[in-house]
Amino acid sequence: MTDQRRDTDDGTHDLQAGEVARVWEQLVATARRTVADRLVVGTSGNVSVRVGDLVLVTPSGVPYDRLTPDDVTGVDLDGRQVLGTLTPTSELPMHLAVHRTTDARAVVHTHAVHATAVSTLVSELPPVHYMTGALGGPVRVAPYATYGTEELAGNLLHALTDRTACLLQNHGTLTYGTTLDEAYDRTAQLEWMCHLWLTAASVPGHTPNLLTEGQVREAGEKLSGYGQKT
């Protein structure tokens, strides 16, 4: 792969091919992981990573196990394709909306079954577990809109206010993070919490205990310092 060049409002910049290739490899690995972990079926989800003003995205309708280093697909923040020949994901408006308006460096969208089921039942996922705090608070459900539209992108941005995850009504999930691992982990945690709530809510004669706003906030503050310090 040769060095790629692109034009931006700030002028012409060089992107080192090695960096693009490395990030693309990580993106493809994450996309394949969503299939392996049964968060998507076939090509129903999509993944993106931002490198400067370039957004690498999974292409539309291509099984992830068939993607190669030569299939790298990238657009600028206005959606103009600047890398590759494969058509970018149909959900590009959604990914670009998140990359343009948040500190996201990676976005993961899935059709995870439990999360999608929850999206058909409530307007936000009840705070049934303290990991709610890791996502900024109770996860909202963005109102339904046709996939791949600016309307859907607008709905999800509203649902993401002060959050790093949302559910898409009758559709699926979207999470973002500063890395692919972080975005993916948030997707997995969201699906797990949805499964947990559906399981607890299905017990006859019982109503799940929910955490208070203060408990969720306290957990979120504590989780922000979780893990090894670097």
GROMACS .gro file of C-alpha atoms in nm, residues 26-229:
model
  204
   26GLN     CA    1  -0.769  -0.350   1.406
   27LEU     CA    2  -1.102  -0.238   1.261
   28VAL     CA    3  -1.145  -0.562   1.066
   29ALA     CA    4  -1.056  -0.767   1.374
   30THR     CA    5  -1.321  -0.582   1.576
   31ALA     CA    6  -1.583  -0.628   1.305
   32ARG     CA    7  -1.510  -1.001   1.298
   33ARG     CA    8  -1.537  -1.011   1.675
   34THR     CA    9  -1.892  -0.874   1.662
   35VAL     CA   10  -1.987  -1.175   1.449
   36ALA     CA   11  -1.797  -1.426   1.662
   37ASP     CA   12  -1.963  -1.293   1.978
   38ARG     CA   13  -2.307  -1.304   1.811
   39LEU     CA   14  -2.366  -0.932   1.831
   40VAL     CA   15  -2.442  -0.922   1.460
   41VAL     CA   16  -2.554  -1.168   1.195
   42GLY     CA   17  -2.377  -1.157   0.861
   43THR     CA   18  -2.298  -0.795   0.774
   44SER     CA   19  -2.573  -0.635   0.981
   45GLY     CA   20  -2.339  -0.421   1.193
   46ASN     CA   21  -2.058  -0.180   1.114
   47VAL     CA   22  -1.745  -0.030   1.267
   48SER     CA   23  -1.553   0.293   1.215
   49VAL     CA   24  -1.229   0.447   1.340
   50ARG     CA   25  -1.115   0.807   1.310
   51VAL     CA   26  -0.753   0.887   1.223
   52GLY     CA   27  -0.714   1.263   1.215
   53ASP     CA   28  -0.980   1.384   0.973
   54LEU     CA   29  -1.001   1.044   0.804
   55VAL     CA   30  -1.268   0.792   0.904
   56LEU     CA   31  -1.204   0.429   0.818
   57VAL     CA   32  -1.529   0.231   0.790
   58THR     CA   33  -1.642  -0.119   0.710
   59PRO     CA   34  -1.774  -0.143   0.355
   60SER     CA   35  -2.136  -0.216   0.272
   61GLY     CA   36  -2.248  -0.576   0.234
   62VAL     CA   37  -1.907  -0.744   0.249
   63PRO     CA   38  -1.868  -1.035   0.495
   64TYR     CA   39  -1.596  -0.942   0.743
   65ASP     CA   40  -1.406  -1.266   0.695
   66ARG     CA   41  -1.350  -1.167   0.333
   67LEU     CA   42  -1.196  -0.827   0.405
   68THR     CA   43  -0.826  -0.794   0.320
   69PRO     CA   44  -0.566  -0.517   0.367
   70ASP     CA   45  -0.642  -0.404   0.012
   71ASP     CA   46  -1.007  -0.341   0.098
   72VAL     CA   47  -0.934  -0.039   0.319
   73THR     CA   48  -1.226   0.202   0.293
   74GLY     CA   49  -1.208   0.562   0.415
   75VAL     CA   50  -1.400   0.889   0.397
   76ASP     CA   51  -1.344   1.242   0.517
   77LEU     CA   52  -1.568   1.402   0.777
   78ASP     CA   53  -1.799   1.527   0.501
   79GLY     CA   54  -1.848   1.173   0.377
   80ARG     CA   55  -1.639   1.201   0.061
   81GLN     CA   56  -1.464   0.873  -0.012
   82VAL     CA   57  -1.088   0.919  -0.016
   83LEU     CA   58  -0.963   0.563   0.025
   84GLY     CA   59  -1.063   0.243  -0.149
   85THR     CA   60  -1.316   0.139  -0.411
   86LEU     CA   61  -1.570  -0.049  -0.200
   87THR     CA   62  -1.886   0.142  -0.108
   88PRO     CA   63  -1.879   0.252   0.260
   89THR     CA   64  -2.137   0.119   0.504
   90SER     CA   65  -2.495   0.234   0.448
   91GLU     CA   66  -2.489   0.363   0.807
   92LEU     CA   67  -2.221   0.620   0.723
   93PRO     CA   68  -2.438   0.921   0.826
   94MET     CA   69  -2.469   0.775   1.174
   95HIS     CA   70  -2.096   0.716   1.214
   96LEU     CA   71  -2.001   1.057   1.079
   97ALA     CA   72  -2.250   1.232   1.308
   98VAL     CA   73  -2.082   1.074   1.610
   99HIS     CA   74  -1.728   1.144   1.488
  100ARG     CA   75  -1.810   1.507   1.411
  101THR     CA   76  -1.983   1.591   1.739
  102THR     CA   77  -1.811   1.383   2.009
  103ASP     CA   78  -1.458   1.285   2.111
  104ALA     CA   79  -1.512   0.943   1.955
  105ARG     CA   80  -1.220   0.773   1.790
  106ALA     CA   81  -1.410   0.447   1.734
  107VAL     CA   82  -1.778   0.363   1.680
  108VAL     CA   83  -1.941   0.019   1.692
  109HIS     CA   84  -2.294  -0.049   1.568
  110THR     CA   85  -2.461  -0.388   1.616
  111HIS     CA   86  -2.796  -0.564   1.598
  112ALA     CA   87  -2.740  -0.746   1.927
  113VAL     CA   88  -3.054  -0.949   1.999
  114HIS     CA   89  -3.121  -0.863   2.365
  115ALA     CA   90  -3.045  -0.494   2.319
  116THR     CA   91  -3.265  -0.479   2.011
  117ALA     CA   92  -3.544  -0.651   2.203
  118VAL     CA   93  -3.518  -0.391   2.479
  119SER     CA   94  -3.532  -0.113   2.218
  120THR     CA   95  -3.885  -0.230   2.129
  121LEU     CA   96  -4.009  -0.221   2.489
  122VAL     CA   97  -3.892   0.094   2.669
  123SER     CA   98  -3.767   0.448   2.607
  124GLU     CA   99  -3.451   0.384   2.809
  125LEU     CA  100  -3.283   0.081   2.960
  126PRO     CA  101  -3.371   0.074   3.333
  127PRO     CA  102  -3.060   0.108   3.555
  128VAL     CA  103  -3.054  -0.252   3.667
  129HIS     CA  104  -2.675  -0.269   3.716
  130TYR     CA  105  -2.401  -0.029   3.824
  131MET     CA  106  -2.228  -0.063   3.485
  132THR     CA  107  -2.495   0.183   3.371
  133GLY     CA  108  -2.262   0.445   3.517
  134ALA     CA  109  -1.984   0.344   3.279
  135LEU     CA  110  -2.201   0.455   2.986
  136GLY     CA  111  -2.284   0.793   3.138
  137GLY     CA  112  -2.622   0.696   3.284
  138PRO     CA  113  -2.937   0.510   3.180
  139VAL     CA  114  -2.908   0.424   2.811
  140ARG     CA  115  -3.172   0.601   2.603
  141VAL     CA  116  -3.358   0.463   2.303
  142ALA     CA  117  -3.336   0.677   1.990
  143PRO     CA  118  -3.673   0.693   1.809
  144TYR     CA  119  -3.703   0.478   1.501
  145ALA     CA  120  -3.600   0.611   1.161
  146THR     CA  121  -3.505   0.434   0.840
  147TYR     CA  122  -3.150   0.299   0.846
  148GLY     CA  123  -2.883   0.503   0.675
  149THR     CA  124  -3.074   0.834   0.699
  150GLU     CA  125  -2.984   1.172   0.842
  151GLU     CA  126  -3.301   1.147   1.051
  152LEU     CA  127  -3.165   0.840   1.227
  153ALA     CA  128  -2.831   1.016   1.279
  154GLY     CA  129  -3.008   1.312   1.440
  155ASN     CA  130  -3.218   1.086   1.664
  156LEU     CA  131  -2.916   0.900   1.793
  157LEU     CA  132  -2.718   1.216   1.865
  158HIS     CA  133  -3.000   1.333   2.090
  159ALA     CA  134  -3.004   0.996   2.266
  160LEU     CA  135  -2.625   1.012   2.311
  161THR     CA  136  -2.629   1.342   2.500
  162ASP     CA  137  -2.396   1.286   2.799
  163ARG     CA  138  -2.380   0.916   2.709
  164THR     CA  139  -2.141   0.688   2.522
  165ALA     CA  140  -2.408   0.441   2.416
  166CYS     CA  141  -2.764   0.433   2.294
  167LEU     CA  142  -3.023   0.190   2.168
  168LEU     CA  143  -3.186   0.240   1.830
  169GLN     CA  144  -3.556   0.158   1.838
  170ASN     CA  145  -3.640  -0.164   1.649
  171HIS     CA  146  -3.286  -0.161   1.513
  172GLY     CA  147  -2.989  -0.217   1.745
  173THR     CA  148  -2.711  -0.044   1.936
  174LEU     CA  149  -2.443   0.218   1.894
  175THR     CA  150  -2.148   0.281   2.124
  176TYR     CA  151  -1.834   0.486   2.093
  177GLY     CA  152  -1.503   0.523   2.268
  178THR     CA  153  -1.152   0.661   2.244
  179THR     CA  154  -1.031   0.321   2.117
  180LEU     CA  155  -1.181   0.025   1.937
  181ASP     CA  156  -1.144  -0.188   2.249
  182GLU     CA  157  -1.332   0.068   2.457
  183ALA     CA  158  -1.612   0.104   2.204
  184TYR     CA  159  -1.643  -0.272   2.170
  185ASP     CA  160  -1.642  -0.328   2.547
  186ARG     CA  161  -1.925  -0.078   2.584
  187THR     CA  162  -2.123  -0.265   2.320
  188ALA     CA  163  -2.070  -0.594   2.501
  189GLN     CA  164  -2.160  -0.442   2.839
  190LEU     CA  165  -2.477  -0.289   2.695
  191GLU     CA  166  -2.589  -0.619   2.547
  192TRP     CA  167  -2.517  -0.793   2.879
  193MET     CA  168  -2.720  -0.537   3.076
  194CYS     CA  169  -3.011  -0.569   2.834
  195HIS     CA  170  -3.000  -0.947   2.875
  196LEU     CA  171  -2.988  -0.905   3.252
  197TRP     CA  172  -3.290  -0.672   3.260
  198LEU     CA  173  -3.496  -0.893   3.030
  199THR     CA  174  -3.414  -1.195   3.246
  200ALA     CA  175  -3.500  -1.022   3.576
  201ALA     CA  176  -3.815  -0.858   3.438
  202SER     CA  177  -3.945  -1.194   3.313
  203VAL     CA  178  -3.974  -1.347   3.662
  204PRO     CA  179  -4.347  -1.363   3.746
  205GLY     CA  180  -4.456  -1.164   4.050
  206HIS     CA  181  -4.132  -0.974   4.084
  207THR     CA  182  -4.007  -0.635   3.968
  208PRO     CA  183  -3.632  -0.578   3.929
  209ASN     CA  184  -3.474  -0.346   4.184
  210LEU     CA  185  -3.332  -0.042   4.008
  211LEU     CA  186  -3.044   0.180   4.112
  212THR     CA  187  -3.102   0.542   4.202
  213GLU     CA  188  -2.957   0.831   4.003
  214GLY     CA  189  -2.708   0.891   4.283
  215GLN     CA  190  -2.597   0.528   4.291
  216VAL     CA  191  -2.543   0.526   3.915
  217ARG     CA  192  -2.348   0.853   3.931
  218GLU     CA  193  -2.128   0.726   4.215
  219ALA     CA  194  -2.055   0.405   4.026
  220GLY     CA  195  -1.969   0.602   3.714
  221GLU     CA  196  -1.725   0.820   3.904
  222LYS     CA  197  -1.557   0.515   4.056
  223LEU     CA  198  -1.544   0.331   3.724
  224SER     CA  199  -1.372   0.627   3.559
  225GLY     CA  200  -1.060   0.538   3.758
  226TYR     CA  201  -1.092   0.163   3.712
  227GLY     CA  202  -0.803  -0.045   3.579
  228GLN     CA  203  -0.429  -0.008   3.559
  229LYS     CA  204  -0.278   0.340   3.559
   0.00000   0.00000   0.00000
